[in-house]
Short mmCIF file of C-alpha atoms and ligand atoms in Angstrom, two decimals:
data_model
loop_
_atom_site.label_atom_id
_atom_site.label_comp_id
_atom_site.label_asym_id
_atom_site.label_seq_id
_atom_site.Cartn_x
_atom_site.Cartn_y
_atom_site.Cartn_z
CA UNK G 18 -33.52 0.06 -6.46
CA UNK G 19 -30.77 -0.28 -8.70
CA UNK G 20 -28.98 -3.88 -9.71
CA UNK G 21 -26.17 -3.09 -7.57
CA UNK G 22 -28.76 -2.75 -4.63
CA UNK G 23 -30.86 -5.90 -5.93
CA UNK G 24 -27.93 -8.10 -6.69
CA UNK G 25 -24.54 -7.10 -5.33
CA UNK G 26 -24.02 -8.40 -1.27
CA UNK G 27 -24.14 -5.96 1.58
CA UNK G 28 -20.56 -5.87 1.83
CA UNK G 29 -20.03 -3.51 -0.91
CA UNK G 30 -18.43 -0.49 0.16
CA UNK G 31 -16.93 1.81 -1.89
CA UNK G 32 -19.73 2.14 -4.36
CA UNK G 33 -21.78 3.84 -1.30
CA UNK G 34 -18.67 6.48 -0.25
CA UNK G 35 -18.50 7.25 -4.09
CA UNK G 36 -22.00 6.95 -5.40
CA UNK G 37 -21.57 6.80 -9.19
CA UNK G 38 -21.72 4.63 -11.74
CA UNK G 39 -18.44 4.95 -13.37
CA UNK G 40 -17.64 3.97 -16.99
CA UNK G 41 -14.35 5.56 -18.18
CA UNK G 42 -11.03 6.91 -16.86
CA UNK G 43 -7.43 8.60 -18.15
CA UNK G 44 -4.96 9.75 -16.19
CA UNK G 45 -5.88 11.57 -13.04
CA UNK G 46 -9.82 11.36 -13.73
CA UNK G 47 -12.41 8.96 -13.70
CA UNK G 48 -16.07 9.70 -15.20
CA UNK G 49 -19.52 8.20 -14.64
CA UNK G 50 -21.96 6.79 -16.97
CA UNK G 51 -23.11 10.45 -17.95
CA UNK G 52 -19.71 12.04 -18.67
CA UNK G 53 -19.31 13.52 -14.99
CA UNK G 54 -15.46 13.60 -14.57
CA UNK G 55 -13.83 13.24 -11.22
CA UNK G 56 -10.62 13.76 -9.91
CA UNK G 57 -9.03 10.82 -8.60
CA UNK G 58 -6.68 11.04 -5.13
CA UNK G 59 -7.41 7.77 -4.17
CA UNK G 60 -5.92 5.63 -6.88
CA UNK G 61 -6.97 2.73 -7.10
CA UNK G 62 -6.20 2.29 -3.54
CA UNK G 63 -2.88 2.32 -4.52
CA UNK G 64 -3.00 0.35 -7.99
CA UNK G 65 -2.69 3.12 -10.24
CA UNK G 66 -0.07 4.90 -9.66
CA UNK G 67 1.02 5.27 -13.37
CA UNK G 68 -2.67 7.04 -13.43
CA UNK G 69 -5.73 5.83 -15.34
CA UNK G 70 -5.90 3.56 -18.58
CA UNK G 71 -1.75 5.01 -18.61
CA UNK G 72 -1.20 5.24 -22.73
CA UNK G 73 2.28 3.37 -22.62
CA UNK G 74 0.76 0.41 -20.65
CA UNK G 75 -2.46 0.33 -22.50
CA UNK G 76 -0.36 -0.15 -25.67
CA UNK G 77 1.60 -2.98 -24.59
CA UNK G 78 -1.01 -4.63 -23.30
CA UNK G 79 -3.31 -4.15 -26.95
CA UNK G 80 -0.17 -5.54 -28.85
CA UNK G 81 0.08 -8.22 -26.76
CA UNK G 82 -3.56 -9.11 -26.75
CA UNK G 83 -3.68 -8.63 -31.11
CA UNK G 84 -0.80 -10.91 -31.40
CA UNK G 85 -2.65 -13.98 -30.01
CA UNK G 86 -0.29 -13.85 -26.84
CA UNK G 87 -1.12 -16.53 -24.25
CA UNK G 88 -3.10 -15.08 -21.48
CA UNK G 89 -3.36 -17.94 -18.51
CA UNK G 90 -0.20 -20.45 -18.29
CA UNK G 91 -0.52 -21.05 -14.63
CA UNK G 92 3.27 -20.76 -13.55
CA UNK G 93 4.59 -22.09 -16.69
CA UNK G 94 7.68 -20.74 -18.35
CA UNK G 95 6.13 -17.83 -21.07
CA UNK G 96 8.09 -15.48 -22.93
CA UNK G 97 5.71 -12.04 -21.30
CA UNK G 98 7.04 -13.74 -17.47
CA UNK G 99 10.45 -13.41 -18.99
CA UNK G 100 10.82 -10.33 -19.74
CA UNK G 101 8.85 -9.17 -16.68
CA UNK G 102 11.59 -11.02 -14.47
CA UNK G 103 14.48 -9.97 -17.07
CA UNK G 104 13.59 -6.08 -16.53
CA UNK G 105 12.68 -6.68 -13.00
CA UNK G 106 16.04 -8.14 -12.22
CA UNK G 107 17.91 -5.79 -13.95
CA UNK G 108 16.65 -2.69 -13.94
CA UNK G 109 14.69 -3.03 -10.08
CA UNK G 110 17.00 -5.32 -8.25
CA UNK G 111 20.31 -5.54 -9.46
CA UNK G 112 20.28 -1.73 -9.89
CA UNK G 113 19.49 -1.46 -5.77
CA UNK G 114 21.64 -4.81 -5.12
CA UNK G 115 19.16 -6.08 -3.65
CA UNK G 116 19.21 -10.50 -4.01
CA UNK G 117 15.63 -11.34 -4.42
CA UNK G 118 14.72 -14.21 -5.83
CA UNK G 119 10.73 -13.79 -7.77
CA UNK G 120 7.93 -15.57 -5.90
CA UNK G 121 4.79 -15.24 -8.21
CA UNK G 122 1.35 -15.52 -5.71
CA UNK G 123 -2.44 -16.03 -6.41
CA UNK G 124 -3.38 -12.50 -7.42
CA UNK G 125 -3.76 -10.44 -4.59
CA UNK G 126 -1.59 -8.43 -1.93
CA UNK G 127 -2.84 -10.50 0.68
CA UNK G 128 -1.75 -13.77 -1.21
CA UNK G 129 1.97 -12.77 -0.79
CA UNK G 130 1.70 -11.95 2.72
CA UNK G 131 0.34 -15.07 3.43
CA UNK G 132 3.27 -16.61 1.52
CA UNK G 133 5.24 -14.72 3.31
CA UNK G 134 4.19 -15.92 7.24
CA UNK G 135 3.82 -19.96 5.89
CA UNK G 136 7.60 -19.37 4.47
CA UNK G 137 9.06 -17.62 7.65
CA UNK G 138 7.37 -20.48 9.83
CA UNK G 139 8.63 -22.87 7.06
CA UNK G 140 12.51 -21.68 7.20
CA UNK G 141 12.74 -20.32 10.84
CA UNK G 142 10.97 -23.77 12.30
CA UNK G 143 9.33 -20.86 14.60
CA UNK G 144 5.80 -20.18 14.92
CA UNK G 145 5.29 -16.76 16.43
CA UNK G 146 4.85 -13.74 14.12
CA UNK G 147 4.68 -9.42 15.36
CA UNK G 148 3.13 -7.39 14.05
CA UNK G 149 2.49 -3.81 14.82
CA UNK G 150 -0.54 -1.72 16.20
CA UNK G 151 -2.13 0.21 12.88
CA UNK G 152 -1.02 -2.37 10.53
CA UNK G 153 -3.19 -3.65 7.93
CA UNK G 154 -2.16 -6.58 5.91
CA UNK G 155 -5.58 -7.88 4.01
CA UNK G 156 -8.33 -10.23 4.55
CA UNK G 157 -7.44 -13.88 4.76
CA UNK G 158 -7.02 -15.50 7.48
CA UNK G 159 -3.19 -15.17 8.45
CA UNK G 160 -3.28 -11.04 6.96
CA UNK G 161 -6.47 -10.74 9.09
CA UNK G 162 -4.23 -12.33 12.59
CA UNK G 163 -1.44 -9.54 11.78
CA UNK G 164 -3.62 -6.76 11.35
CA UNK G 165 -4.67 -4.44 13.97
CA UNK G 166 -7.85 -3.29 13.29
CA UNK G 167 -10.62 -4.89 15.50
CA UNK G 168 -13.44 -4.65 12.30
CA UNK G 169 -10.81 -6.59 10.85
CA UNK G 170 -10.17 -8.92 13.46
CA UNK G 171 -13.89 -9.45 15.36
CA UNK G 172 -14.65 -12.33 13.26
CA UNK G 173 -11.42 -14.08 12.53
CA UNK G 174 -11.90 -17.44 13.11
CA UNK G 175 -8.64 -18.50 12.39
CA UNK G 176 -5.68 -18.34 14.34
CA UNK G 177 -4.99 -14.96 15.91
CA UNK G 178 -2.84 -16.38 18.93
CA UNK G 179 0.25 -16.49 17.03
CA UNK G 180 0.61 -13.25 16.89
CA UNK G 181 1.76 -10.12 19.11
CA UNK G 182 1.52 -6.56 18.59
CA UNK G 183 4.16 -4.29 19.15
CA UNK G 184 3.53 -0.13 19.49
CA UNK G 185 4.16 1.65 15.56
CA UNK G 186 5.77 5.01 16.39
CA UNK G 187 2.28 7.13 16.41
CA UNK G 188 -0.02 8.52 18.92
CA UNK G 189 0.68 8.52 22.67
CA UNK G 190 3.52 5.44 21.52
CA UNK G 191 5.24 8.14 19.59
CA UNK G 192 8.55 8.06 22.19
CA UNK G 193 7.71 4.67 23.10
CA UNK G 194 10.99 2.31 22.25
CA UNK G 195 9.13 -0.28 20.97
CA UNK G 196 12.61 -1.42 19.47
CA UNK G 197 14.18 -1.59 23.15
CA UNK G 198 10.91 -3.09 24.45
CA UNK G 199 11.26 -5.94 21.91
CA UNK G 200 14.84 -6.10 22.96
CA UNK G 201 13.91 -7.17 26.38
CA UNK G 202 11.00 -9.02 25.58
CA UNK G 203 13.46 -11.42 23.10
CA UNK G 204 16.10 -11.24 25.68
CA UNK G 205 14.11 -12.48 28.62
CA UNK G 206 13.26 -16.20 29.03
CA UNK G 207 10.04 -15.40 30.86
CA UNK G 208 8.73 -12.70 29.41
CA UNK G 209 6.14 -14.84 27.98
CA UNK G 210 6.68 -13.70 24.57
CA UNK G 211 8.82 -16.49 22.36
CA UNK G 212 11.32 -15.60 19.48
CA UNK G 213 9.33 -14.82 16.77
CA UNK G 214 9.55 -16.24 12.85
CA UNK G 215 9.12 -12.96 11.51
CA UNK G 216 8.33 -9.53 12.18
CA UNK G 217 5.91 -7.87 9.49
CA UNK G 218 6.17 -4.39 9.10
CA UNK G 219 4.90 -1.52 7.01
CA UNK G 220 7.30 1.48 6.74
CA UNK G 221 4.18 4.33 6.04
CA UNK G 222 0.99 2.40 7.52
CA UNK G 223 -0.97 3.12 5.10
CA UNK G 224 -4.43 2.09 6.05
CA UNK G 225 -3.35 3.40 9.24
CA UNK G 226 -3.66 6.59 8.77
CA UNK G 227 -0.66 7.58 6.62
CA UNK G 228 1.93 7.16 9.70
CA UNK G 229 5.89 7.25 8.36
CA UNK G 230 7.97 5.52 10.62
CA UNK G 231 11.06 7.20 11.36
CA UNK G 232 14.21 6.27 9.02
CA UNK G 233 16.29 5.34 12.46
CA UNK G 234 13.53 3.38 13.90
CA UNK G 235 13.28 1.30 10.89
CA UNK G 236 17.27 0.92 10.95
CA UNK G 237 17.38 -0.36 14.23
CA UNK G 238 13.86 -2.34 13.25
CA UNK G 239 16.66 -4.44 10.99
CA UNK G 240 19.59 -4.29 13.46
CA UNK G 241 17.38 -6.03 16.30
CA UNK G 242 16.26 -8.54 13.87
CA UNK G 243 19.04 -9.78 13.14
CA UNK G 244 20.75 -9.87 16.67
CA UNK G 245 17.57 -12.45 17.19
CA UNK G 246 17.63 -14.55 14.00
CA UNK G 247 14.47 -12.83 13.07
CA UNK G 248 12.75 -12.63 9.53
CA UNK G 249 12.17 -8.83 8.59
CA UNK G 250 8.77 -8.80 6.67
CA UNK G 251 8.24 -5.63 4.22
CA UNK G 252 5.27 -5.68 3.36
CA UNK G 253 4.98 -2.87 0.27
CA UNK G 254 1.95 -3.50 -0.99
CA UNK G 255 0.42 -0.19 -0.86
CA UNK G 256 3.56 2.18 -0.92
CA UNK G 257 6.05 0.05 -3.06
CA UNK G 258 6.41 1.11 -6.48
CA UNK G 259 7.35 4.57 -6.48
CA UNK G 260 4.93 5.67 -4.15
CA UNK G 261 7.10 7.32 -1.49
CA UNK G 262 9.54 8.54 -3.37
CA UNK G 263 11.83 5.35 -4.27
CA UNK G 264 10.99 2.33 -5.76
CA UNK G 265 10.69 0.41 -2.68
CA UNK G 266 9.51 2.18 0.63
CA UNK G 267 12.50 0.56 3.04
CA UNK G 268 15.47 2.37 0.29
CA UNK G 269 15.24 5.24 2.57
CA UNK G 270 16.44 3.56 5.30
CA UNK G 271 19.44 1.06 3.21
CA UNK G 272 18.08 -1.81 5.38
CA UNK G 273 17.62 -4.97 3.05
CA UNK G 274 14.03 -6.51 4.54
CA UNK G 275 14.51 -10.69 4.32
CA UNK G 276 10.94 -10.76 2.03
CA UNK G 277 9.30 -8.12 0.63
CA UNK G 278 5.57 -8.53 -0.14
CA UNK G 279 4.47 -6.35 -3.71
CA UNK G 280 1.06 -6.03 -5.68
CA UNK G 281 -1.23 -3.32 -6.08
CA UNK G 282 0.99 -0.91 -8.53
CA UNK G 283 3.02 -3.69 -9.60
CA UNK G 284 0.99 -3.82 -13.27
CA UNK G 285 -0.02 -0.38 -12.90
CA UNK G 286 -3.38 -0.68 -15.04
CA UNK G 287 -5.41 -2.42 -12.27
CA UNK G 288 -4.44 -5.90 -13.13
CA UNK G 289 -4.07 -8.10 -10.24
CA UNK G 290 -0.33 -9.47 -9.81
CA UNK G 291 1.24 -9.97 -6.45
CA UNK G 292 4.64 -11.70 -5.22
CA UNK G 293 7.11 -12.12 -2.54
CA UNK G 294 10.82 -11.34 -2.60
CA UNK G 295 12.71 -13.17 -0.94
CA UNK G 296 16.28 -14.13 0.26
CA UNK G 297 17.81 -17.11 -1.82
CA UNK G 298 18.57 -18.88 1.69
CA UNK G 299 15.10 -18.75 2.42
CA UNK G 300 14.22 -20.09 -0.26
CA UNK G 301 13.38 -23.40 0.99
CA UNK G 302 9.94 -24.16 -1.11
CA UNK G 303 9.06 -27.75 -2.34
CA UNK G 304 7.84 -27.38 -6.00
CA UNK G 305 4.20 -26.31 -6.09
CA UNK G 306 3.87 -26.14 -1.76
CA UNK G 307 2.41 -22.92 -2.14
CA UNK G 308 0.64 -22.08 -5.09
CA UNK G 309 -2.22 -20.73 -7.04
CA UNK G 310 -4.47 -20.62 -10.38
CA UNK G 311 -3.99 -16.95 -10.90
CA UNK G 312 -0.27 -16.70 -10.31
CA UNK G 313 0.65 -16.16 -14.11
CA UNK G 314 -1.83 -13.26 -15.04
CA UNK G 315 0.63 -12.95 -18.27
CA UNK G 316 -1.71 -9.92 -19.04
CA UNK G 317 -0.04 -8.23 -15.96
CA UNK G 318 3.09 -9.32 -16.53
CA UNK G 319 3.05 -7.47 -19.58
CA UNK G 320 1.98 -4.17 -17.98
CA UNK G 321 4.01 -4.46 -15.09
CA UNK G 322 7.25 -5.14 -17.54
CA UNK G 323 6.23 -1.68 -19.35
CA UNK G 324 5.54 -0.01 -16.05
CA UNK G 325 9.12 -0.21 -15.01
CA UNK G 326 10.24 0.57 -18.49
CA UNK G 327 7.63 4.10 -18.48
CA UNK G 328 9.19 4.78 -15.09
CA UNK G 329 12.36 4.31 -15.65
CA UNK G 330 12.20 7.14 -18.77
CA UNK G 331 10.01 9.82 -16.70
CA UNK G 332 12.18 9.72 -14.02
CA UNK G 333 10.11 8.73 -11.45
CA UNK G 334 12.29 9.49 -7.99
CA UNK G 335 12.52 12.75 -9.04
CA UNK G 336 8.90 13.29 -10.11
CA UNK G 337 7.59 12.29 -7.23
CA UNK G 338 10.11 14.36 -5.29
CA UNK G 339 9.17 17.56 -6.77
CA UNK G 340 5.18 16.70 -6.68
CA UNK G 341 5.59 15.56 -2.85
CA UNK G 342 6.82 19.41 -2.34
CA UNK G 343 3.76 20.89 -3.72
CA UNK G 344 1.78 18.93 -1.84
CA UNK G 345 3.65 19.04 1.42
CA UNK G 346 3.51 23.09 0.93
CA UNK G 347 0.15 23.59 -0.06
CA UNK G 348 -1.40 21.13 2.78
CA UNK G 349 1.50 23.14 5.49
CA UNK G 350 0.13 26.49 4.17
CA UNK G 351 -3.34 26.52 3.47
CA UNK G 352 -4.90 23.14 5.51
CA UNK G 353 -2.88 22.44 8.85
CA UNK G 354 -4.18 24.09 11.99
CA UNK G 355 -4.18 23.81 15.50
CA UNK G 356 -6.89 20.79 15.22
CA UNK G 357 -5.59 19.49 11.76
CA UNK G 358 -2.50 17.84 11.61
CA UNK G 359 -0.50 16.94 8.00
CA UNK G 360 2.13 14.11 7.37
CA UNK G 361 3.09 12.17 4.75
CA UNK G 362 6.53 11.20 2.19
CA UNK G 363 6.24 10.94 -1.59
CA UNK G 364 2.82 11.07 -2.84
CA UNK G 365 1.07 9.77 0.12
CA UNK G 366 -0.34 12.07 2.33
CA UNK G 367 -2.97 12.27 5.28
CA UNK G 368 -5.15 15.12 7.07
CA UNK G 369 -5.84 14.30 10.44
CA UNK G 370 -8.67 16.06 12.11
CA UNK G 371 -9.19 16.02 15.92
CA UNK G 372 -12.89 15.61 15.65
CA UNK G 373 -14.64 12.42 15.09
CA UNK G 374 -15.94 11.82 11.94
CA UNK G 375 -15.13 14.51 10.48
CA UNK G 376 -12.48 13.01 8.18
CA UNK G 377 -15.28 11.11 6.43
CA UNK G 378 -17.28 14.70 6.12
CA UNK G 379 -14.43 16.32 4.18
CA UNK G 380 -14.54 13.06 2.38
CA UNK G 381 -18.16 13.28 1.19
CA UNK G 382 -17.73 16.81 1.10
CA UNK G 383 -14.69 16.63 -1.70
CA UNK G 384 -17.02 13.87 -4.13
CA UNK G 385 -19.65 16.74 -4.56
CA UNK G 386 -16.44 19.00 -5.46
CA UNK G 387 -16.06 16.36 -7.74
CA UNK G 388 -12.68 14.86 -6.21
CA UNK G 389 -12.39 11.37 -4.88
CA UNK G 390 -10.34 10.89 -1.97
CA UNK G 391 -11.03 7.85 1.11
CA UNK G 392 -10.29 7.93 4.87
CA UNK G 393 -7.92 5.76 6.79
CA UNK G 394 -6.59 5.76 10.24
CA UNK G 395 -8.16 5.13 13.94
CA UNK G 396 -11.81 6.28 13.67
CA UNK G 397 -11.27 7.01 9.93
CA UNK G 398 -10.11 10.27 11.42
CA UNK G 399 -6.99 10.51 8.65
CA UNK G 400 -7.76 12.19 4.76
CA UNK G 401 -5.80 10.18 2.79
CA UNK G 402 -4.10 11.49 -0.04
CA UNK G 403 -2.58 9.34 -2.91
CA UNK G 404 -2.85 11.25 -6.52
CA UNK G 405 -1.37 8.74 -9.54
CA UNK G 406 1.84 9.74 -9.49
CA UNK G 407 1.53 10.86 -12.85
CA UNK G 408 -1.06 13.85 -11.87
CA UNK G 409 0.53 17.00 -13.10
CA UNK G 410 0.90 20.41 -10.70
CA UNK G 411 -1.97 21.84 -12.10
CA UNK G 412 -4.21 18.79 -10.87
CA UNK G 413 -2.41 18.33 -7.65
CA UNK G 414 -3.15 21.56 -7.06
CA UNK G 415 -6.97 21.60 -8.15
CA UNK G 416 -7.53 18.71 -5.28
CA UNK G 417 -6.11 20.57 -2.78
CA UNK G 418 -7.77 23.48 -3.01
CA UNK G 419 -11.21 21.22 -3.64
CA UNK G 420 -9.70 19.83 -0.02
CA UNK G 421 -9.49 23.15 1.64
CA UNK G 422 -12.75 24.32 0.73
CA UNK G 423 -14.43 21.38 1.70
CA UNK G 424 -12.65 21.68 5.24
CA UNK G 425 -13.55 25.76 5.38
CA UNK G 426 -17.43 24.51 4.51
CA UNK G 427 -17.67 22.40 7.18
CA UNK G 428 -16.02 24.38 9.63
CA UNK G 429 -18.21 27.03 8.43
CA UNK G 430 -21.51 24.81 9.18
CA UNK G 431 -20.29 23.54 12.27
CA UNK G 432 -18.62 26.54 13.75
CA UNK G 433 -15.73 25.52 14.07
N1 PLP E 1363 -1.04 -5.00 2.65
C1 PLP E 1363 -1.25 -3.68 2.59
C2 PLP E 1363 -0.25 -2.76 3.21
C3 PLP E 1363 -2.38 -3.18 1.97
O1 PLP E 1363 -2.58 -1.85 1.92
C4 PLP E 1363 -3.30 -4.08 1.38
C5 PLP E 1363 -4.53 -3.57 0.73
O2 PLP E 1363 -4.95 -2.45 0.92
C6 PLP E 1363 -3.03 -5.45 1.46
C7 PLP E 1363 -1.89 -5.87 2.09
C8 PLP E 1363 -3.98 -6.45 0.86
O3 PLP E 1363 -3.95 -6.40 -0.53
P1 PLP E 1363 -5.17 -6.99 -1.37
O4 PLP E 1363 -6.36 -6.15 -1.08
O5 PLP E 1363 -4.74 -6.89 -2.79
O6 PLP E 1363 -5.34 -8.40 -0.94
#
């Protein structure tokens, strides 16, 4: 038995779907302890979307570090916060005219989602919050009430009765009108259902199983809020930052969300940094009513200030656009079948396979081909794909086809 085994609590997980001891990483690859490289589609779950140990960030962050700069401040005024904020504003949210004002939270994505219920509560003087079926939104308490999953849910002692769920676009809800529904539900003073504070929404449920909701269902998302004096919730936590294409996932559909919760690619190196958007009306906070020790990781901020610098010079919309093609083609082509279906926008991508479990076969299948790449969805029946953004064609391509032949195997085995 190893230390991790010996010492490390049951509720590891990851280390037993990838079972490796890793030790370095650059760019699209990881290796273990003995120099065994891996190709990584899974990213950090989301984190790393500039890639592995990315040279530009590394750089800033080793100048920082040699010249002495302070590294935990708390939320106290530092000159690496200000020029995260000063490129942030300009070249992220005036750019987009979008009117954020900078919430820093403890470290985590689910940090700024719970800032972001206790705030629409706070300003709406409402208590109910929807969410929507598929959703995932972390692992505190409020996250845990407004996500879907019952392994999430089963042991949430906290309060889950604030919340409904509404039907995401997907599955047999596909032509559902879960904006109508809502409609009527709001509309009638018996339906049982009160006005909500907020509704919290992702626009590709990620954890989900990769499920894009439709650009007009996310417009009229907006349109209904608004007719009710409801907060719109974006949470972007896992496909903000460039990962479907634009910096922020909503762009697509020009609706302006009323808080927008960011983290995982925010620093792009793996440092934990999360924060809220957020409206300046709705900006109603008491100093230090919400806070946290880790909400000034100046590290971060100096990553995530040359992150948006390093993707403002490769281009990154346009990257991302061309890469998306070559994946959309080769998983169209060569992997979707009458039993497999293939969806995704920007560099996120899932395989859904009919049968049970099978998902996590492909899965265990690709780490012996020496790729890396999780499940998501109902029953973990989704393949989800998220390469850094910065993978080139070459290694986009050399997943796939580790994909494909790790689906033909097992088809092969089982007869399918
Ligand atoms: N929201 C979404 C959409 C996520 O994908 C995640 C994590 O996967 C979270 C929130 C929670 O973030 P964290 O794990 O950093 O708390």
């Amino acid at each position: 038995m190893d230390i991790f085994q010996r010492s490390e609590s049951e509720v590891r997980y990851y280390c037993r779907r990838f079972p490796a001891v890793f030790d370095k990483a650059s760019g699209s690859y990881i290796f273990d302890e003995k120099g065994k490289g891996y190709l990584d589609f899974f990213s950090g779950a989301g984190a790393l979307n500039y890639g592995h140990n990315n040279p530009y960030l590394i750089n800033a962050l080793t100048e920082y570090l040699a010249s002495g700069g302070i590294l935990h401040a708390l939320d106290m005024s530092t000159r690496a916060k200000r020029e995260f904020l000063t490129s942030f504003k300009e070249k992220i949210l005036d750019k987009r005219s979008l009117p954020y004002k900078v919430m820093f939270c403890a470290p985590t994505g689910t940090n700024a989602v719970e800032a972001a219920l206790k705030l629409a509560k706070k300003a709406t003087g409402r208590q109910g919050i929807v969410a929507f079926s598929g959703s995932f939104h972390g692992m505190t308490a409020g996250s845990m009430a407004v996500t879907s999953g019952r392994a999430v849910r089963k042991d949430n002692v906290g309060n889950l009765s604030d919340v409904t769920f509404m039907p995401y676009p997907y599955g047999f809800n596909e032509n559902f009108d879960t904006i109508e529904y809502m409609k009527r539900v709001f509309s009638d003073d018996h339906s049982g259902v009160d006005i909500p504070a907020a509704i919290i929404m992702e626009t590709v449920q990620a954890e989900g199983g990769v499920i894009v909701a439709p650009t007009e269902w996310l417009k009229r998302l907006k349109k209904l809020c608004e007719e009710f004096g409801i907060l719109l919730v974006c949470d972007d936590i896992q496909v903000g930052c460039y990962r479907t294409g634009s910096y922020f996932s909503f762009e697509r559909a020009g609706i302006v969300p009323d808080m927008v919760a960011l983290s995982k690619s925010l620093s792009g190196v793996g440092l934990p940094m999360s924060l809220l958007l957020l409206k300046e009306e709705l900006d109603v906070w008491e100093p230090g009513e919400h806070n946290g020790t880790f909400r000034g990781n100046q590290l971060a901020f100096v990553a995530a200030k040359a992150a948006i610098d390093l993707a403002e010079k490769s281009d990154m919309e346009q990257t991302v656009e061309n890469k998306s093609q070559i994946i959309k083609k080769y998983l169209t082509e060569e992997i979707a079948s009458r039993d497999i279906a293939v969806r995704g926008i920007g560099m996120i991508y899932g395989i859904e396979f009919t049968e049970k479990g099978f998902a996590e076969k492909v899965s265990e299948e690709c780490f012996k081909g020496k790729l890396i790449v999780e499940c998501a969805g109902r029953d973990r029946s989704v393949l989800k794909l998220m390469p850094p953004l910065t993978s080139t064609p070459d290694e986009l391509r050399t997943g796939l086809e580790i994909i494909r032949n790790s689906v033909k195997k097992l088809q092969n085995k089982y007869g399918r």
